[in-house]
Short mmCIF file of C-alpha atoms in Angstrom, two decimals:
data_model
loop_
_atom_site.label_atom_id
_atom_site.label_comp_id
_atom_site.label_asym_id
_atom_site.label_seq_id
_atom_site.Cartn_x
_atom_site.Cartn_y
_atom_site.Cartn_z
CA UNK O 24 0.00 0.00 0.00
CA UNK O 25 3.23 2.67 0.93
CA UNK O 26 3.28 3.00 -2.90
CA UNK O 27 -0.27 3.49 -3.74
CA UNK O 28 -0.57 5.58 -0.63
CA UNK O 29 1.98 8.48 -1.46
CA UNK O 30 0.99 8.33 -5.49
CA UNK O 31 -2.60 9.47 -4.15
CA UNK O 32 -1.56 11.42 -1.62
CA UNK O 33 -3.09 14.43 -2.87
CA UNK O 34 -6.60 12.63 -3.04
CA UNK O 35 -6.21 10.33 -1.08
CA UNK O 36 -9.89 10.56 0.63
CA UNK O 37 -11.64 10.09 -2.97
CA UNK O 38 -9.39 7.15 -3.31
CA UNK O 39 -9.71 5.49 -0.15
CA UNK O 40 -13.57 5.68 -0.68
CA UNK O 41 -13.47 4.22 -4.25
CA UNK O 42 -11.16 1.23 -2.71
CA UNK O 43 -13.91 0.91 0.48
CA UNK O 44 -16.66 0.97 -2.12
CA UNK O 45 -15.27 -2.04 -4.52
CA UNK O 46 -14.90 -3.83 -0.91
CA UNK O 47 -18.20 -3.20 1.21
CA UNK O 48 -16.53 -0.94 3.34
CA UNK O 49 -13.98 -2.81 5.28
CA UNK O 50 -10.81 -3.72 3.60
CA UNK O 51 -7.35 -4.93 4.64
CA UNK O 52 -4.48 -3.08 4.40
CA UNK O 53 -0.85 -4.54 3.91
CA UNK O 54 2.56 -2.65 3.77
CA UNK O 55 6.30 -3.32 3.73
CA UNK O 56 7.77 -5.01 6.24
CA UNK O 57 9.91 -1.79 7.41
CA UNK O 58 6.65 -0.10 8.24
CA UNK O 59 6.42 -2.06 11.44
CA UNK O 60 3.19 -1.31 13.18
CA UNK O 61 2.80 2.19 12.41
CA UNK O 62 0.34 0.97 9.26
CA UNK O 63 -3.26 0.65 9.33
CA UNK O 64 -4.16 -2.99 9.22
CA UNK O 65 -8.20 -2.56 9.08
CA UNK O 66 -9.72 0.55 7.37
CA UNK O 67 -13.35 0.10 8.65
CA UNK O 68 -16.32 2.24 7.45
CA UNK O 69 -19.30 0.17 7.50
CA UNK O 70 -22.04 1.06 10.03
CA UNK O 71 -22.28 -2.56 11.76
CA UNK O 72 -18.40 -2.65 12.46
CA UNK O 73 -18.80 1.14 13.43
CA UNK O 74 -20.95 -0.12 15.65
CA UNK O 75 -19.40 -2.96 17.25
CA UNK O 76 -16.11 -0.79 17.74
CA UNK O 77 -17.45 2.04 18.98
CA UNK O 78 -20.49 1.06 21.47
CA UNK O 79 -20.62 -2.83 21.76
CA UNK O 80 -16.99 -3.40 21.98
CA UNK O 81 -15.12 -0.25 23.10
CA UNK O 82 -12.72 -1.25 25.64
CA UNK O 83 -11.03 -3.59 23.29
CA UNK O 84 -10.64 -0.85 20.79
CA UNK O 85 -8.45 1.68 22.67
CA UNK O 86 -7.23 5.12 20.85
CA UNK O 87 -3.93 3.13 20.20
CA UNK O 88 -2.37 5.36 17.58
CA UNK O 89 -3.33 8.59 18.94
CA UNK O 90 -1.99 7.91 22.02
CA UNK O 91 1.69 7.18 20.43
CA UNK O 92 1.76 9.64 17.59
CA UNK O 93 0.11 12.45 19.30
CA UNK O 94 0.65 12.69 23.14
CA UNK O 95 3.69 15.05 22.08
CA UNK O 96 0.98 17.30 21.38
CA UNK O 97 -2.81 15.74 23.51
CA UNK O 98 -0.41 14.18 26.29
CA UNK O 99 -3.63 12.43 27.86
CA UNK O 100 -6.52 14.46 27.46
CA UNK O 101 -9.79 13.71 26.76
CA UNK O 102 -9.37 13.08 22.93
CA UNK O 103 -6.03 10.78 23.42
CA UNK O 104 -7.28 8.83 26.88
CA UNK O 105 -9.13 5.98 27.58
CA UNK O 106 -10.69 3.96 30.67
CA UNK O 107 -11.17 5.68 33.78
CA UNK O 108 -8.66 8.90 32.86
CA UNK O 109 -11.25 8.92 30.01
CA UNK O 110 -14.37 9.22 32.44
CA UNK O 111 -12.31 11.62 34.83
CA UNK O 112 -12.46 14.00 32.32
CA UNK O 113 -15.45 13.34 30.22
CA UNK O 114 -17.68 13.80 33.09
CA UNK O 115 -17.11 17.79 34.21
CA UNK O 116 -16.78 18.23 30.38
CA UNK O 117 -20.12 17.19 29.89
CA UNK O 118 -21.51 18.84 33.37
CA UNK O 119 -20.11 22.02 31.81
CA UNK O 120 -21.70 21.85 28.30
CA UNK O 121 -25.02 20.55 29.24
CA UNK O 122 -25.56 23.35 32.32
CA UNK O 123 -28.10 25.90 31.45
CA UNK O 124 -25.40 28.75 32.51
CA UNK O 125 -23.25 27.81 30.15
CA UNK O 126 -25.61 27.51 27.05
CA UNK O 127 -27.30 31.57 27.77
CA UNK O 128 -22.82 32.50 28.39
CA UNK O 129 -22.31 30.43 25.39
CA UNK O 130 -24.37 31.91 22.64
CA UNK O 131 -23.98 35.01 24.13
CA UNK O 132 -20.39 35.27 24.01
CA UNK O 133 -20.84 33.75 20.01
CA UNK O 134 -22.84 37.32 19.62
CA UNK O 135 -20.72 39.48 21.24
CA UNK O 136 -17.75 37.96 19.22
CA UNK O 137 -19.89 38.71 15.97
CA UNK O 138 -20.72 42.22 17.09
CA UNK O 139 -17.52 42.98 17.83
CA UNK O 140 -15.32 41.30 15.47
CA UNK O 141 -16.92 39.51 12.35
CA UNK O 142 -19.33 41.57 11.11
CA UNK O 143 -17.22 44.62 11.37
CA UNK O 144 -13.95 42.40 9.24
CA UNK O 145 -16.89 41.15 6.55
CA UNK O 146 -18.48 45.00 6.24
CA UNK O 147 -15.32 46.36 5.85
CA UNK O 148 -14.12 43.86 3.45
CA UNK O 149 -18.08 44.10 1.47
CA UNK O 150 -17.24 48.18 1.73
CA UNK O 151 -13.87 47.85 -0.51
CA UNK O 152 -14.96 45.35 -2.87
CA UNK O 153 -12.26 42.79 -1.48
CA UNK O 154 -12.08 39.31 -1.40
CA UNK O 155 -11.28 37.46 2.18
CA UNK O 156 -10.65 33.96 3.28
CA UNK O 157 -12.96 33.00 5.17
CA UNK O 158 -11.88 30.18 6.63
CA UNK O 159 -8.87 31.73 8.49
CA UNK O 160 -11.94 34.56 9.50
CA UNK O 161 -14.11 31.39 10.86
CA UNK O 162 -11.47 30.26 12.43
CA UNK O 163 -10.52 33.05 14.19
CA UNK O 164 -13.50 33.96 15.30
CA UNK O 165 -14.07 29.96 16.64
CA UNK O 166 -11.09 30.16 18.67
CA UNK O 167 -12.07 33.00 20.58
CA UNK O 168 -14.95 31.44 21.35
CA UNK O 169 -13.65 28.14 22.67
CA UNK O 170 -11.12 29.78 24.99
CA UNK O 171 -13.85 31.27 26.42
CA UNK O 172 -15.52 27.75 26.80
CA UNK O 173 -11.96 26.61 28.32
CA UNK O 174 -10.91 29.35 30.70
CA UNK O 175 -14.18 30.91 31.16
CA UNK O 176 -13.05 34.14 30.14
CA UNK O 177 -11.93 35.94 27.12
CA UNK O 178 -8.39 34.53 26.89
CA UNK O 179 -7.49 36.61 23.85
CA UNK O 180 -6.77 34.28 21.05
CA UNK O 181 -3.46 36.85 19.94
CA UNK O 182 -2.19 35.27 22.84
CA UNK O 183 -2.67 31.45 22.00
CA UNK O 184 -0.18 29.73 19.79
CA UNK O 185 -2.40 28.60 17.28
CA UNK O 186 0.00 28.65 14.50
CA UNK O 187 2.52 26.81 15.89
CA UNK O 188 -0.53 24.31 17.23
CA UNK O 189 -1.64 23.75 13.80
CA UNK O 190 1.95 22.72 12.30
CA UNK O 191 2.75 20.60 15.37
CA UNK O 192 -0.82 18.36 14.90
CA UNK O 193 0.55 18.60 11.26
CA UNK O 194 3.99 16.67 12.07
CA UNK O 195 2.19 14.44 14.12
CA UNK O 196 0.22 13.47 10.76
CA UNK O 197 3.71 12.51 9.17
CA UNK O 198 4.66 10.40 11.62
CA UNK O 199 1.27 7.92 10.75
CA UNK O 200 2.66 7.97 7.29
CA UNK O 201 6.15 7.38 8.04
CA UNK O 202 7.71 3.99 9.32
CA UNK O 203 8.37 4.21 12.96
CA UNK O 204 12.29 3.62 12.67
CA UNK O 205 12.37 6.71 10.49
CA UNK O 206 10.36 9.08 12.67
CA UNK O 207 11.86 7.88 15.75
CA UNK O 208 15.68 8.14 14.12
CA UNK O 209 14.65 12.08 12.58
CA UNK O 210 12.97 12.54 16.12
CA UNK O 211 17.02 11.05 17.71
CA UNK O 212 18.62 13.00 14.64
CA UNK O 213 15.90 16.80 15.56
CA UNK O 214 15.88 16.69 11.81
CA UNK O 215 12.51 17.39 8.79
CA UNK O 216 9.04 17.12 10.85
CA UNK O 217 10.25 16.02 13.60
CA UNK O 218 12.13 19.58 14.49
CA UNK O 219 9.39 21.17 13.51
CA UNK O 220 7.06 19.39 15.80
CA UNK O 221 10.07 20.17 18.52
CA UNK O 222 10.15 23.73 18.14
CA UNK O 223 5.94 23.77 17.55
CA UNK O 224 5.69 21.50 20.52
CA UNK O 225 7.65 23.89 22.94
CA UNK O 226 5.88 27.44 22.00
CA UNK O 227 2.33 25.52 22.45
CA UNK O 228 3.53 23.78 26.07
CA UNK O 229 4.75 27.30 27.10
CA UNK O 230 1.43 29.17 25.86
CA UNK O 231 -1.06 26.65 27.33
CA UNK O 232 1.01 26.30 30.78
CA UNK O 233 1.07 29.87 31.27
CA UNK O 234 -3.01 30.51 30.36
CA UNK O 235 -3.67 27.25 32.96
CA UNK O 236 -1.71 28.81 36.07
CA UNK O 237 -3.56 31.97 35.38
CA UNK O 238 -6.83 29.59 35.25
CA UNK O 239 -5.49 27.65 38.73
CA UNK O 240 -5.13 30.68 40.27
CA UNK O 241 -8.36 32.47 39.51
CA UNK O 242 -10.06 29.00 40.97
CA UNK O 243 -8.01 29.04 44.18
CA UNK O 244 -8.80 33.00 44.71
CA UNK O 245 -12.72 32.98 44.04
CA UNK O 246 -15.22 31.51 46.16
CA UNK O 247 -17.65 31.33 43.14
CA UNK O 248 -16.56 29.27 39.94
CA UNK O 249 -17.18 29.93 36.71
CA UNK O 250 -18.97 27.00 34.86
CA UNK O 251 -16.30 26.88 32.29
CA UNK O 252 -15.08 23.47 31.70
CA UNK O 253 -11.52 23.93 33.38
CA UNK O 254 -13.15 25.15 36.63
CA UNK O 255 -15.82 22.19 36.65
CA UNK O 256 -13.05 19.85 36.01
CA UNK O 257 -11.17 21.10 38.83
CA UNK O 258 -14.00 21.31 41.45
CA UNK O 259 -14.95 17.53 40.88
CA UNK O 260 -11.36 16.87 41.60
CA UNK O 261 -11.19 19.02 44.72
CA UNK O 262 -14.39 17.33 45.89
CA UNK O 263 -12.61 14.16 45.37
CA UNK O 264 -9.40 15.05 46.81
CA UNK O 265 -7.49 14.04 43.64
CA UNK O 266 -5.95 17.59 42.49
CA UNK O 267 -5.34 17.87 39.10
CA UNK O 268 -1.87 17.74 37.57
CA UNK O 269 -0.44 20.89 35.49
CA UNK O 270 0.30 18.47 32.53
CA UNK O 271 -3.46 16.68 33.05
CA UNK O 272 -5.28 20.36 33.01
CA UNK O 273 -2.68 20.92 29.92
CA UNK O 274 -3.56 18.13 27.87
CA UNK O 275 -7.30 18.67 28.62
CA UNK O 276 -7.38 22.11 27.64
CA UNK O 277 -5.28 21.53 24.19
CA UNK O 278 -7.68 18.18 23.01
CA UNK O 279 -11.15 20.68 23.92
CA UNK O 280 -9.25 23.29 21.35
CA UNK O 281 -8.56 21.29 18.78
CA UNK O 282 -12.07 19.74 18.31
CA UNK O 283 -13.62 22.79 19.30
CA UNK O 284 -11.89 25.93 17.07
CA UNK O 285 -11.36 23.40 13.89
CA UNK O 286 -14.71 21.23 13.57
CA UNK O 287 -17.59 24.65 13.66
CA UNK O 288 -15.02 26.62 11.63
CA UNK O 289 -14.34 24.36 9.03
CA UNK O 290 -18.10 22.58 8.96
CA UNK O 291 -19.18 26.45 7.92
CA UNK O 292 -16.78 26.83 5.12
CA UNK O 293 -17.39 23.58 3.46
CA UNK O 294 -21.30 24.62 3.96
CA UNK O 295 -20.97 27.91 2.33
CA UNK O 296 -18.99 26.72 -0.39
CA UNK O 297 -21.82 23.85 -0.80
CA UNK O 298 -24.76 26.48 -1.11
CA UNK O 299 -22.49 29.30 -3.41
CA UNK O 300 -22.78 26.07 -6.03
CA UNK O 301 -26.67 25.33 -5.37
CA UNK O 302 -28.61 28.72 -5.20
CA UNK O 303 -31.77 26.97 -4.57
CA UNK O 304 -30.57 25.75 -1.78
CA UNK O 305 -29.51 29.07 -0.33
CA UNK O 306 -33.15 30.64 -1.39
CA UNK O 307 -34.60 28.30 0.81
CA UNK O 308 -32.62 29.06 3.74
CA UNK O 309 -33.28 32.87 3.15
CA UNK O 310 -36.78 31.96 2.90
CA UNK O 311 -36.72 30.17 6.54
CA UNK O 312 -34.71 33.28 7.51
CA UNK O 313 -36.91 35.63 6.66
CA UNK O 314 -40.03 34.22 8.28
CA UNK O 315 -38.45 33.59 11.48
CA UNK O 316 -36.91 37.28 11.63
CA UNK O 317 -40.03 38.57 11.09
CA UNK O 318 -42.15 36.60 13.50
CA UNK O 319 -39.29 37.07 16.38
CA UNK O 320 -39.21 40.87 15.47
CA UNK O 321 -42.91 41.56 14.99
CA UNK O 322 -43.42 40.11 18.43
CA UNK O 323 -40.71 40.80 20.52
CA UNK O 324 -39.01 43.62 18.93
CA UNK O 325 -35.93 42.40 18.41
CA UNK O 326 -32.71 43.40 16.19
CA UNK O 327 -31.21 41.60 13.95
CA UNK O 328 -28.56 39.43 16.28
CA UNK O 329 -30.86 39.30 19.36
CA UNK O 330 -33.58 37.40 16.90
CA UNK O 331 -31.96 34.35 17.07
CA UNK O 332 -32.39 33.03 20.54
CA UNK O 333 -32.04 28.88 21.15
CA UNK O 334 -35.59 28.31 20.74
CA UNK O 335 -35.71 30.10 17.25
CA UNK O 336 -32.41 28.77 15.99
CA UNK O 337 -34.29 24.56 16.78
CA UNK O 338 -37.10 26.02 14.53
CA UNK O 339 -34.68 26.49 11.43
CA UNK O 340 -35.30 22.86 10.40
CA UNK O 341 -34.12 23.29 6.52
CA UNK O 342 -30.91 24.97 8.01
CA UNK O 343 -30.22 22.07 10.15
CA UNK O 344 -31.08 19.43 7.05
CA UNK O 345 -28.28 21.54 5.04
CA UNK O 346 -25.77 21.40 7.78
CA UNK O 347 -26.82 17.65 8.21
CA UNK O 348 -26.32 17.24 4.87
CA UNK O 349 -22.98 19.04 4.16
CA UNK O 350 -21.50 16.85 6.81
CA UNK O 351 -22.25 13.78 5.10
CA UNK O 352 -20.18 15.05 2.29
CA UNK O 353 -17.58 16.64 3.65
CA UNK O 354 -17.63 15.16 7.75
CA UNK O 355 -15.29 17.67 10.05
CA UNK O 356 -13.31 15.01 11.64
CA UNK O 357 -13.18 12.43 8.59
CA UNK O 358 -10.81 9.39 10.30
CA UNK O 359 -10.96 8.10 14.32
CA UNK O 360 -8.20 6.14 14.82
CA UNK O 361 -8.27 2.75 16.66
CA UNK O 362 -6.14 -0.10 17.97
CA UNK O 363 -7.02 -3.62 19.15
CA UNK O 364 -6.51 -4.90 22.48
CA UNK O 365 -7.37 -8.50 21.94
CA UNK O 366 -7.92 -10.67 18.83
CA UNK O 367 -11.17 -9.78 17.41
CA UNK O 368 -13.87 -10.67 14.42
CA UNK O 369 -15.97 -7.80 13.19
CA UNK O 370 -19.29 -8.62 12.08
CA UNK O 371 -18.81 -8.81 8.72
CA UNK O 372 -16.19 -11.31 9.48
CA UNK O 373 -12.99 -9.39 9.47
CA UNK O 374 -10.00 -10.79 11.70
CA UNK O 375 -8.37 -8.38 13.41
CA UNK O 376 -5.63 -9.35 15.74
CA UNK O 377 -4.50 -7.79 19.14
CA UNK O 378 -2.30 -4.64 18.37
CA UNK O 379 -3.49 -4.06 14.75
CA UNK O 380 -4.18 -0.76 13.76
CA UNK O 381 -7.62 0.22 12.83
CA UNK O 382 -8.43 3.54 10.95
CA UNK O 383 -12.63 3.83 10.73
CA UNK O 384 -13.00 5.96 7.41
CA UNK O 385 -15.75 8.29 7.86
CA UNK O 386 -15.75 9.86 5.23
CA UNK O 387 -15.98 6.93 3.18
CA UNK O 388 -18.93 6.13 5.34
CA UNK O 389 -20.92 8.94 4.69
CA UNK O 390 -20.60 8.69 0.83
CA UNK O 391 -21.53 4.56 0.50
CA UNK O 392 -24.76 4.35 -2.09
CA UNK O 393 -26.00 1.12 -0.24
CA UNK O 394 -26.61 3.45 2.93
CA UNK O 395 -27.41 7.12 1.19
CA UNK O 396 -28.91 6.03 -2.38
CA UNK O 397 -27.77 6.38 -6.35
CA UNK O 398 -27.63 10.45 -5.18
CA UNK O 399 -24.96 9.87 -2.30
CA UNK O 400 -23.01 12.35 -3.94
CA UNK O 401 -25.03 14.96 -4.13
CA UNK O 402 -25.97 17.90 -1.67
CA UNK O 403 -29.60 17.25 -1.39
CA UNK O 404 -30.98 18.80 2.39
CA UNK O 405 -34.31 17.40 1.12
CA UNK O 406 -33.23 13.94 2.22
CA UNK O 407 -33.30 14.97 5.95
CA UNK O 408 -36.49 16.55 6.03
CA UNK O 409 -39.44 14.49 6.80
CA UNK O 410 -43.40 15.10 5.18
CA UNK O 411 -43.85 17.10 8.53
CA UNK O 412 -41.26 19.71 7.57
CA UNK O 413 -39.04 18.56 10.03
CA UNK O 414 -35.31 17.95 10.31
CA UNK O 415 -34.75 14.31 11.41
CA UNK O 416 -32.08 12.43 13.47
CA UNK O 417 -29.97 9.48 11.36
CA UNK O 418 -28.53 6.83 13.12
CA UNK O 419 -25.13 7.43 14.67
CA UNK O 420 -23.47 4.72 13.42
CA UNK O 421 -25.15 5.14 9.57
CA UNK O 422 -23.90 9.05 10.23
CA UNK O 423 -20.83 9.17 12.60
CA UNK O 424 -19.90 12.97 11.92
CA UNK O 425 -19.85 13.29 15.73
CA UNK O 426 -18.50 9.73 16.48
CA UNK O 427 -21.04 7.37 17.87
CA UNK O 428 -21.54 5.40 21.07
CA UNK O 429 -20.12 6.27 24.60
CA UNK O 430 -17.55 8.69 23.18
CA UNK O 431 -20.15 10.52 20.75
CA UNK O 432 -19.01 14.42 20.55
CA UNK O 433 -19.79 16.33 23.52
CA UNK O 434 -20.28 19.51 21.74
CA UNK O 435 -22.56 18.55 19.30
CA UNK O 436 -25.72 19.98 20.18
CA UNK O 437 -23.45 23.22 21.22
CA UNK O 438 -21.85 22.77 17.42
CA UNK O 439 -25.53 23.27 15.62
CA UNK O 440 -26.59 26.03 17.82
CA UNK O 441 -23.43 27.95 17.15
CA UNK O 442 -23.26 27.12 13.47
CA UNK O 443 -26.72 27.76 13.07
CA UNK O 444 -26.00 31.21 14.84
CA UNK O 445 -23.34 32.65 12.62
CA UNK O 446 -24.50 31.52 9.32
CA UNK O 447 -28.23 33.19 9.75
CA UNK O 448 -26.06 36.30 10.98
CA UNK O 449 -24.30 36.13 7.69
CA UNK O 450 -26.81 35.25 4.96
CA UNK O 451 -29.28 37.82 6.72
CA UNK O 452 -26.30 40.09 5.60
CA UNK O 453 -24.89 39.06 2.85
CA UNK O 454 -24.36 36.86 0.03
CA UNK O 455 -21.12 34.94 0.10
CA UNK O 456 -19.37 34.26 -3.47
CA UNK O 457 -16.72 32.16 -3.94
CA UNK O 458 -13.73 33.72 -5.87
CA UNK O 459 -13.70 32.39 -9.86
CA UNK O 460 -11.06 30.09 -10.14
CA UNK O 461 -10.44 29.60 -6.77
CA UNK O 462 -9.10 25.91 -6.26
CA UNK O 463 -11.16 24.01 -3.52
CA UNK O 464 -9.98 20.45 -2.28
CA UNK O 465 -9.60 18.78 1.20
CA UNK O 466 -6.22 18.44 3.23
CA UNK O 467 -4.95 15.84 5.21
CA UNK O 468 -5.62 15.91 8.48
CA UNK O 469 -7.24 15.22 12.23
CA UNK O 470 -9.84 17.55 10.83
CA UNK O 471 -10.94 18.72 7.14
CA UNK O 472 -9.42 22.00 6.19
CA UNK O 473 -9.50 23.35 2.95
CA UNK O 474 -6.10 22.84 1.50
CA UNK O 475 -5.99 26.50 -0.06
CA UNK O 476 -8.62 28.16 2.38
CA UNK O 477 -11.84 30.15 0.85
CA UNK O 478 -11.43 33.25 -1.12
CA UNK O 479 -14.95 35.13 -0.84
CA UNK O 480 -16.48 37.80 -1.86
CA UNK O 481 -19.19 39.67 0.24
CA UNK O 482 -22.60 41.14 -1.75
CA UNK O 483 -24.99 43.36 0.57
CA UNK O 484 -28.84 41.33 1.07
CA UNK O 485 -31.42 43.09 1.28
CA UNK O 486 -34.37 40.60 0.69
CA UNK O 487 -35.07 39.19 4.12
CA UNK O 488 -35.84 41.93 6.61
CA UNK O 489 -39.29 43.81 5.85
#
């Protein structure tokens, strides 16, 4: 595979779904003997071995490669941990989320951040006629907000090495492709990635140690804690007289940012690339718009960004089909990575034997005709709306955007509210046009950036508010 692998390197998700496709979604993978285990053995994307992996049989299935490739970077927070380190930080993480405080702080700190920030950049840039990208503006504007969920106060993302973050998860990439004995000898050597990661790796330990001794010391000064997931996390622990380590509250806070600044920021860019190509479907979404704006204004008097409370942004039900529906084309985190703890048989009777490598292709699931139809392929929100008018749920395992089973996203209901929040704020504005000739293709990654970002241009709207 090492040859077919690096040939296709540059589209290599098309390819890996064409090879799932000619073998019912499962296939075996086999590579040179000097790749040691650092290969894939089992690339997985069928919803029944989804399914056994990720809910009926989850303790055999550990994180495995994450855990060796990127603890330079996770060390053992909640994205690279399992068992009970897992569940000691999975549980304030969800307490957090879930409260009621932290939803109303939530979406309001989304608005302020779009009052203050966004729609001034996208004005200006509408104002001169100029083109943006507006994934590095989505991205931005995400990672403010997530420090905020983090720290529980506005952390200033200036101040957080997200540069330097970004390359380092990038090296840790390499080393998946790359036999072990040659990452480990250019890791010996500090030469190629593996001084990059170095160097990355020591600017994003100092950042994030610094911003979590501020964060320790706020807690151990105020009588009243904040809700924000860092504080929950470390008043559980105090309850239980098991302080939290510096490097635990470290690798907690940089596997919440990853998720949390990439997945929203990237799942709106894909969308609004999606609807610049289908108009109709954009229409319909003004449409939706426009009738709840004017039902929320007529009878509470509302502006334009106060509109969109919770209750009104669960009533956009077409929205939520095209967000639904983008994913399944283009799924934020397209690859979880897997290892197995004990000689297994999947259900569709795939051997997999203890310590072999398992990658569970998402993305390949989400674009498999025998689960989404002849039209797999295309973006079609219509699919997810029922004869009611309604947005429905699909089976986790059928649509794993979010994971599935124990260890299903956290932030998922948080993700829709938020992405539902700043697209209406946009389209109500503007419409978004993608640059002619600008080249759009997926990169590599634990994510799904767009390799070459998206160059927009901003028109004003003036067909939704009466």
């Amino acid at each position: 595979m090492i040859p077919w692998v690096v040939w296709h390197l540059s589209n290599i998700y098309e390819q890996g779904v064409k090879v799932a496709l000619e073998n019912n979604g499962t296939f075996l993978v086999r590579g040179s003997w000097f790749c040691g285990s650092n290969l894939f053995e089992v690339v997985a994307s069928s919803p029944a071995n989804l399914e056994y992996i990720l809910k009926f049989d989850l303790s055999n299935f550990p994180k495995g490669p994450s855990k060796k490739y990127f603890s330079d970077i996770f060390g053992y927070g909640l994205i690279n941990s399992d068992d009970e380190l897992w569940k000691r930080q999975q549980k304030p993480t969800v307490m957090a989320v879930s409260s009621r405080k932290f939803r109303d702080r939530y979406l309001s700190l989304v608005q302020k951040s779009l009052l203050q920030k966004l729609l001034p950049l996208l004005e200006e840039v509408k104002e001169e006629n100029a083109s943006v990208d507006l994934q590095h503006v989505l991205l931005q504007l995400t990672m403010d907000i997530i420090l905020m969920v983090i720290f529980g106060r506005e952390a200033g993302s200036e101040t957080f090495a997200s540069a330097p973050f970004d390359e380092a998860t990038e090296c840790c990439i390499y080393r998946l492709l790359c036999p072990s004995f040659i990452w480990k000898v250019m890791r010996f050597l500090n030469v190629g990635f593996e001084k990059k990661l170095r160097a990355a790796r020591a600017i994003v330990e100092d950042c994030v140690a610094e911003m979590v001794k501020v964060k320790v010391k706020e807690v151990e000064e105020e009588n009243e804690l904040q809700g924000d997931i860092l504080s929950t996390f470390m008043r559980l622990e105090r309850e239980q007289r098991c302080p939290p380590s510096q490097h635990l509250l470290q690798g907690l806070t940089t596997s919440i940012f990853l998720p949390g600044k990439d997945t929203t920021a990237l799942a709106m860019s894909w969308f609004f690339w999606l609807i610049s190509m289908h108009p109709y479907v954009e229409e319909k979404m003004v449409s939706e718009l426009s009738h709840i704006w004017n039902f929320e204004h007529l009878s509470n008097g509302y502006d334009i960004v106060g509109a969109f409370g919770w209750e009104a942004l669960r009533g956009m039900n077409y929205l939520q089909a095209a967000l639904s529906e983008y994913m399944t084309l283009y799924p934020p985190p397209p690859l979880i990575y897997k290892e197995a703890a004990i000689d297994n048989v999947l259900p569709d009777g795939t051997h997999v034997m203890k310590g072999s490598k398992l990658l569970l292709f998402i993305y390949g699931t989400n674009r498999m005709e025998s689960l989404w139809g002849k039209d797999a392929l295309e973006f079609k929100p219509e699919r997810w709306i029922t004869e009611k008018g309604i947005c429905m749920n699909e089976n986790d395992y059928k649509y794993p955007v979010f994971s599935a089973g124990p260890r299903i996203c956290i932030g998922k209901d948080v993700a829709y509210v938020s992405m539902k929040y700043i697209v209406d704020n946009i389209l109500v504005r503007y419409r978004v046009k993608v640059e002619a000739g600008h080249q759009v293709k997926p990169k590599l990654g634990l994510t799904l950036p767009m390799k070459h970002g998206l160059k927009v241009t901003l028109q004003a709207r003036n067909d939704i508010i009466a």
